[in-house]
PDB file of C-alpha atoms and ligand atoms in Angstrom:
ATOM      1  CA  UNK B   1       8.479  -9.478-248.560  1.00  0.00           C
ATOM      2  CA  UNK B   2      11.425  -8.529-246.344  1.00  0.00           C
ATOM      3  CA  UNK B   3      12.242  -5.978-248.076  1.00  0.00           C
ATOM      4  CA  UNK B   4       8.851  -4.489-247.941  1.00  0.00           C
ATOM      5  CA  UNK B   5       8.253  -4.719-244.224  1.00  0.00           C
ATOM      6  CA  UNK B   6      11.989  -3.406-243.447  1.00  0.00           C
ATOM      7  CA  UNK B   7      10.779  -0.023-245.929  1.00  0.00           C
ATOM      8  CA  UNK B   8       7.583  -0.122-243.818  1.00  0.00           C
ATOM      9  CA  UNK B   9       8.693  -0.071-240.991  1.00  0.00           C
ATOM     10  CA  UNK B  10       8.291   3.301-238.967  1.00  0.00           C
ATOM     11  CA  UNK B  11      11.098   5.665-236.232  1.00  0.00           C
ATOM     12  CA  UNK B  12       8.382   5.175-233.340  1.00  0.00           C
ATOM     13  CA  UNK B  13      10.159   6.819-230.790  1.00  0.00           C
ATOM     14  CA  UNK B  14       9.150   8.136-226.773  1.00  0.00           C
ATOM     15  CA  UNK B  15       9.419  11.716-225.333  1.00  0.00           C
ATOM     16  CA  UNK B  16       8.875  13.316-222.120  1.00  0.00           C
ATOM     17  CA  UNK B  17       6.222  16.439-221.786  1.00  0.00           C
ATOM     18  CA  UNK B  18       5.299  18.197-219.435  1.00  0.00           C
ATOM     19  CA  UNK B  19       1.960  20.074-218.770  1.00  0.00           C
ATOM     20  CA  UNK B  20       3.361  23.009-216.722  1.00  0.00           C
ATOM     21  CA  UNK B  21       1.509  24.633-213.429  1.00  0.00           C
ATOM     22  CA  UNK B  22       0.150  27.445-215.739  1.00  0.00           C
ATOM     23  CA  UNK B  23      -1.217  25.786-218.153  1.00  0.00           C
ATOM     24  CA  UNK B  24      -2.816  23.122-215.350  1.00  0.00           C
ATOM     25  CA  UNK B  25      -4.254  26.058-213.051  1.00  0.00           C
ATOM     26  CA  UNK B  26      -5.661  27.320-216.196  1.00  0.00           C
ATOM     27  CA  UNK B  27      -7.494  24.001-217.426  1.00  0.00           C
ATOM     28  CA  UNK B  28      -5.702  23.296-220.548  1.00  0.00           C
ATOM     29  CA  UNK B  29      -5.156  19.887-220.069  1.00  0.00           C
ATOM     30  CA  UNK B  30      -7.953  18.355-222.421  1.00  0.00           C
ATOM     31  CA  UNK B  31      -7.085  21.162-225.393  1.00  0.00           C
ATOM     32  CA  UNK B  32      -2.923  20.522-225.020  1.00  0.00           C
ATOM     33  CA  UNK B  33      -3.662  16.578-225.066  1.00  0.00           C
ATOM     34  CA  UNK B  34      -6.384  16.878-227.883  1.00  0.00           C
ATOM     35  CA  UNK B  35      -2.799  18.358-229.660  1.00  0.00           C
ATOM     36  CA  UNK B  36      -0.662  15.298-229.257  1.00  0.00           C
ATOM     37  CA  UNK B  37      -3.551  13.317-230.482  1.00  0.00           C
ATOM     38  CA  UNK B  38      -4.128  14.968-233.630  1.00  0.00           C
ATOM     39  CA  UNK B  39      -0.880  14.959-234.412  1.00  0.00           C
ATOM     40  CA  UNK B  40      -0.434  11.315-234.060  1.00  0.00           C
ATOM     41  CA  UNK B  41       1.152  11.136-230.552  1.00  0.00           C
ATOM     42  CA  UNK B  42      -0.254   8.655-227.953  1.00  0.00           C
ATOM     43  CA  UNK B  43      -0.039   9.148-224.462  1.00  0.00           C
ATOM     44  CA  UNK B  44       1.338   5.443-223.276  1.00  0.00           C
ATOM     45  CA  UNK B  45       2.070   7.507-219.547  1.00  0.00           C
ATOM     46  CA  UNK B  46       0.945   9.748-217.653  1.00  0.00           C
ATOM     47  CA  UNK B  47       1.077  11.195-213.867  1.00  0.00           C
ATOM     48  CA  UNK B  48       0.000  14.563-212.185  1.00  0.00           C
ATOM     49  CA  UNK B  49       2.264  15.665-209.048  1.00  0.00           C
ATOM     50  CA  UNK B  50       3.363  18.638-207.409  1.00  0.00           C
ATOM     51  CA  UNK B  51       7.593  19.022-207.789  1.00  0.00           C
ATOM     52  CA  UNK B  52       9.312  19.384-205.115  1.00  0.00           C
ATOM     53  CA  UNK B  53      12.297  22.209-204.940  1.00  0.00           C
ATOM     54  CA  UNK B  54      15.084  18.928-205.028  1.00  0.00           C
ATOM     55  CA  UNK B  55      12.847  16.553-208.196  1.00  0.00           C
ATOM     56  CA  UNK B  56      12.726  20.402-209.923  1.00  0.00           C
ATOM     57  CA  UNK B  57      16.418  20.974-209.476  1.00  0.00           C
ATOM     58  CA  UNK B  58      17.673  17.629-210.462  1.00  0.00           C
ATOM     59  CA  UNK B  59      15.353  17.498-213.318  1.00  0.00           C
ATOM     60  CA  UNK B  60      16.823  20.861-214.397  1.00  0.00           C
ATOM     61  CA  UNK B  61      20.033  20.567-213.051  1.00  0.00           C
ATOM     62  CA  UNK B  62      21.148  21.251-216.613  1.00  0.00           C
ATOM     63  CA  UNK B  63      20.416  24.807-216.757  1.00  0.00           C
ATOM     64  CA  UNK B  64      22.013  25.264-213.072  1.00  0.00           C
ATOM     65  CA  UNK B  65      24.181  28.132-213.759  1.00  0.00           C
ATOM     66  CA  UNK B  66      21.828  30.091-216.067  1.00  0.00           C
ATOM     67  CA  UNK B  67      20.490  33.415-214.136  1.00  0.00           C
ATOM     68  CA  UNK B  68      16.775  31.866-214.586  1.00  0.00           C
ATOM     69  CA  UNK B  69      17.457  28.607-212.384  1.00  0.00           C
ATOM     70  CA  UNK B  70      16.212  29.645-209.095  1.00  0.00           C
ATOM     71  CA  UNK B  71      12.986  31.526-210.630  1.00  0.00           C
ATOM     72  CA  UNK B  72      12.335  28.488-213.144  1.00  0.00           C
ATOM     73  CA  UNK B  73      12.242  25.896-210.011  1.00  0.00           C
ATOM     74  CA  UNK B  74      10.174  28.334-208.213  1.00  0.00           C
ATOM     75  CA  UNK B  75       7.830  28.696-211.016  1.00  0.00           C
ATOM     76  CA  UNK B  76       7.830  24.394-211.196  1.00  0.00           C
ATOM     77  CA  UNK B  77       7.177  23.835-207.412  1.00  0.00           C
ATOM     78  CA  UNK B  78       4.014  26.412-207.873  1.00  0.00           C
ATOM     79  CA  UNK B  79       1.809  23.734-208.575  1.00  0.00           C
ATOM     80  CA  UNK B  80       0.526  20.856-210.022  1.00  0.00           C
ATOM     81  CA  UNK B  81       2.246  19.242-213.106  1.00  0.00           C
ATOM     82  CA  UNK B  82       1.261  16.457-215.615  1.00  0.00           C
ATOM     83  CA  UNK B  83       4.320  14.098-216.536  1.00  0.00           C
ATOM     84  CA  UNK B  84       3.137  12.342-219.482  1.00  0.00           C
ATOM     85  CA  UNK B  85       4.889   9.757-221.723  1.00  0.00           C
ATOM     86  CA  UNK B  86       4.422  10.302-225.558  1.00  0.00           C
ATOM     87  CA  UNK B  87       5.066   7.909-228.347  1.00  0.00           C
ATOM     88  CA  UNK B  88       4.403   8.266-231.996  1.00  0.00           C
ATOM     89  CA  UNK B  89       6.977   8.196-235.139  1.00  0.00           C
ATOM     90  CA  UNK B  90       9.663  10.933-234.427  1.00  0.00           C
ATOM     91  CA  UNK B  91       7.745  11.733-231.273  1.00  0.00           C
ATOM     92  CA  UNK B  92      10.666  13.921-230.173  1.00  0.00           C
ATOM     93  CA  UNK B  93      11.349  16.535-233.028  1.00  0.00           C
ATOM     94  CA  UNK B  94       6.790  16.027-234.064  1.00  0.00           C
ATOM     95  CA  UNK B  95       6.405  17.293-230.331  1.00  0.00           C
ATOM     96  CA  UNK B  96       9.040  20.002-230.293  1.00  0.00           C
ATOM     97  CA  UNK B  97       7.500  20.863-234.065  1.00  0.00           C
ATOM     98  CA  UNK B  98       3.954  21.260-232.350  1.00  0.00           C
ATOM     99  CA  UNK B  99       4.939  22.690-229.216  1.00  0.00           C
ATOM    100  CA  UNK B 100       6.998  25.907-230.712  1.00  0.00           C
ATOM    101  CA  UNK B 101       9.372  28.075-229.834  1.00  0.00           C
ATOM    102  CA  UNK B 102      10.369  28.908-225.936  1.00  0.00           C
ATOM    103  CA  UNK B 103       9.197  32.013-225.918  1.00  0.00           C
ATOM    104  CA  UNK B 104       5.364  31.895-226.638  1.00  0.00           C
ATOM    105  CA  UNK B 105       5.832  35.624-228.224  1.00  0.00           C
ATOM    106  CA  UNK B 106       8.261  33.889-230.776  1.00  0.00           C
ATOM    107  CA  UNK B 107       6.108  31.038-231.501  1.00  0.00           C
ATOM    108  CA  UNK B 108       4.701  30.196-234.466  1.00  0.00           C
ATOM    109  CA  UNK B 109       0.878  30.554-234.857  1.00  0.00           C
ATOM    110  CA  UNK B 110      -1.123  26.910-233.808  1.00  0.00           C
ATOM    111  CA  UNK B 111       1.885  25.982-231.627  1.00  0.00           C
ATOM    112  CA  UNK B 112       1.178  25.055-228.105  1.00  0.00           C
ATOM    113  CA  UNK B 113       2.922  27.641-226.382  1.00  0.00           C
ATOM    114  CA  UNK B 114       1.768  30.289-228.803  1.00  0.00           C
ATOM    115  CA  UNK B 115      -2.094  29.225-228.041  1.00  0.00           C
ATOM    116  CA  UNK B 116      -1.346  28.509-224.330  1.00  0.00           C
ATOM    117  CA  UNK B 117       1.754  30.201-222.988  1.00  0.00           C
ATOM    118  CA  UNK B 118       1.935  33.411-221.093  1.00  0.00           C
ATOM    119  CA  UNK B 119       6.119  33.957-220.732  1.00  0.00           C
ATOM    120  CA  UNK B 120       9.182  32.202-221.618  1.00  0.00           C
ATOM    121  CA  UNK B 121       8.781  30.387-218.027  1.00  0.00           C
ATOM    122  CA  UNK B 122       5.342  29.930-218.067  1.00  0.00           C
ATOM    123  CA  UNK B 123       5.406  28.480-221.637  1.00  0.00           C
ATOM    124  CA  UNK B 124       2.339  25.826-221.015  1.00  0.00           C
ATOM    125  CA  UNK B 125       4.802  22.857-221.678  1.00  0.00           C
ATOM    126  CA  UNK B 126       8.199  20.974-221.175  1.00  0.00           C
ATOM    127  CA  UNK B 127       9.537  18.519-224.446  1.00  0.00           C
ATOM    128  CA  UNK B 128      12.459  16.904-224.589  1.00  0.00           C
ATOM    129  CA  UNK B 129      15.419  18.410-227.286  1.00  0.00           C
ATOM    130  CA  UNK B 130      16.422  15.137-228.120  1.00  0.00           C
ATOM    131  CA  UNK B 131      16.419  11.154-228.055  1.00  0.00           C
ATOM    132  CA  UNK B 132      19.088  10.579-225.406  1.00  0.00           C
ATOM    133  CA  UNK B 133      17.376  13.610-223.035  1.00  0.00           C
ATOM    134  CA  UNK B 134      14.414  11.963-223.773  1.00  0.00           C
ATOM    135  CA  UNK B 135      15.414   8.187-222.420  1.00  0.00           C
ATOM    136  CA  UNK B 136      16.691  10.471-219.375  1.00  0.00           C
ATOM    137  CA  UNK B 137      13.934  12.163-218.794  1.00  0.00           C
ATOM    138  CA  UNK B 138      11.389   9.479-218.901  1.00  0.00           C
ATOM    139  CA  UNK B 139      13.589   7.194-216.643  1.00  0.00           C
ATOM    140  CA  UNK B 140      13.579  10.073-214.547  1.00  0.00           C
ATOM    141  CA  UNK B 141       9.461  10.235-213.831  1.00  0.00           C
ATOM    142  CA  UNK B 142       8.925   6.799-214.797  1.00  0.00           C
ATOM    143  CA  UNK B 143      11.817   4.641-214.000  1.00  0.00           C
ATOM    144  CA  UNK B 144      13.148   1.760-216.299  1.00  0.00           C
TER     145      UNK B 144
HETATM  146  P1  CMP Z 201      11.743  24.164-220.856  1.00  0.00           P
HETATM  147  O1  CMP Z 201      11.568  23.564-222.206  1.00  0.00           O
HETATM  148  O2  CMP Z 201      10.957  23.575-219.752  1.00  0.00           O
HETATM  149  O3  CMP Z 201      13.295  24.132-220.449  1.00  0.00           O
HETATM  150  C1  CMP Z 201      13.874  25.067-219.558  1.00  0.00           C
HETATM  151  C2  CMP Z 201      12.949  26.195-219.240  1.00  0.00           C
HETATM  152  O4  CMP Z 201      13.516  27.358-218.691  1.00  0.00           O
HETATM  153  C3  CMP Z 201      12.286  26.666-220.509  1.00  0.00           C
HETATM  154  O5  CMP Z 201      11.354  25.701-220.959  1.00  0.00           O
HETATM  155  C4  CMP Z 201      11.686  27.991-220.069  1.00  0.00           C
HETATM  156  O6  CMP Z 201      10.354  27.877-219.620  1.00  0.00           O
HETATM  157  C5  CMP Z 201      12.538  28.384-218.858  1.00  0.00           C
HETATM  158  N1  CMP Z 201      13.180  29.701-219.040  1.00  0.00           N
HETATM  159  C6  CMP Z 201      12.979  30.752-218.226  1.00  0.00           C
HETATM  160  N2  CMP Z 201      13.689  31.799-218.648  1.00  0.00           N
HETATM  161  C7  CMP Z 201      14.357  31.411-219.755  1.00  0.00           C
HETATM  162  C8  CMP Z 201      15.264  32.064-220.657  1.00  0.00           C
HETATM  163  N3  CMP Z 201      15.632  33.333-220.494  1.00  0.00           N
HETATM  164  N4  CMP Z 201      15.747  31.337-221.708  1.00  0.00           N
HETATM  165  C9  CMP Z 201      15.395  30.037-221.874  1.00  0.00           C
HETATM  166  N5  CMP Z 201      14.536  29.368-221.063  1.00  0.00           N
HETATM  167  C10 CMP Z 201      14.021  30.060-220.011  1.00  0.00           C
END
């Protein structure tokens, strides 16, 4: 019986997404969450703000020397944003599998970004690359 419930038992993991001032101003909210859900991701959390330029900064502070910094936290202060909290088994890779490449033009067909995205910065949605990112990323919207 152990045995059984230990091979049952499933990775349910969390990830951060975000649904990015593009694809908010352009009412895709319903269509991108309708995504998650068919692929088996709940939304447990979920918050709409507007960024400001220091939240966008820190939250990107990882990319601070690339030349796209200043433009990308210009791009995330534009407008309204929806922080959401997803959880599901292997949430993190299943989300970045259904979200897609960066660069909408390099996405695979059905991804997010490829049905949503315009650029490489406004790419409809944020996902975090991996577990630890994602615990740091949640705690950062969220809190503990
Ligand atoms: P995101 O997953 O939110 O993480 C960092 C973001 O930087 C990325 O999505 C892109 O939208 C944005 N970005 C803008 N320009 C570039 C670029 N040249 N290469 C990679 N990411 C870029």
């Amino acid at each position: 019986m152990l045995q059984y419930l230990i091979f049952q038992r499933k990775n349910v993991e969390q990830t951060l997404s975000i649904i990015k001032p593009d694809a908010v101003k352009q009412g895709f909210e319903s269509q991108i969450n309708e995504r998650f859900e068919k692929s088996e991701l709940r939304i447990v959390k979920q918050k709409k703000l507007h960024l400001t330029k220091e939240e966008a900064e820190n939250f990107y502070a990882v990319h601070k020397e690339r030349p796209f910094f200043n433009a990308l936290v210009a791009y995330m202060t534009s407008g309204e944003v929806i922080v959401q909290v997803l959880e599901g088994e292997n949430a993190v890779m299943r989300n970045r599998e259904i979200m897609g490449a960066t660069d909408p033009k390099a996405a695979a067909p059905g991804t997010i970004r490829k049905d949503f995205g315009q650029s490489i910065e406004a790419n409809a949605v944020h996902g975090s690359d991996s577990l630890e990112n994602a615990t740091n990323e949640i705690k950062f919207f969220f809190g503990d």
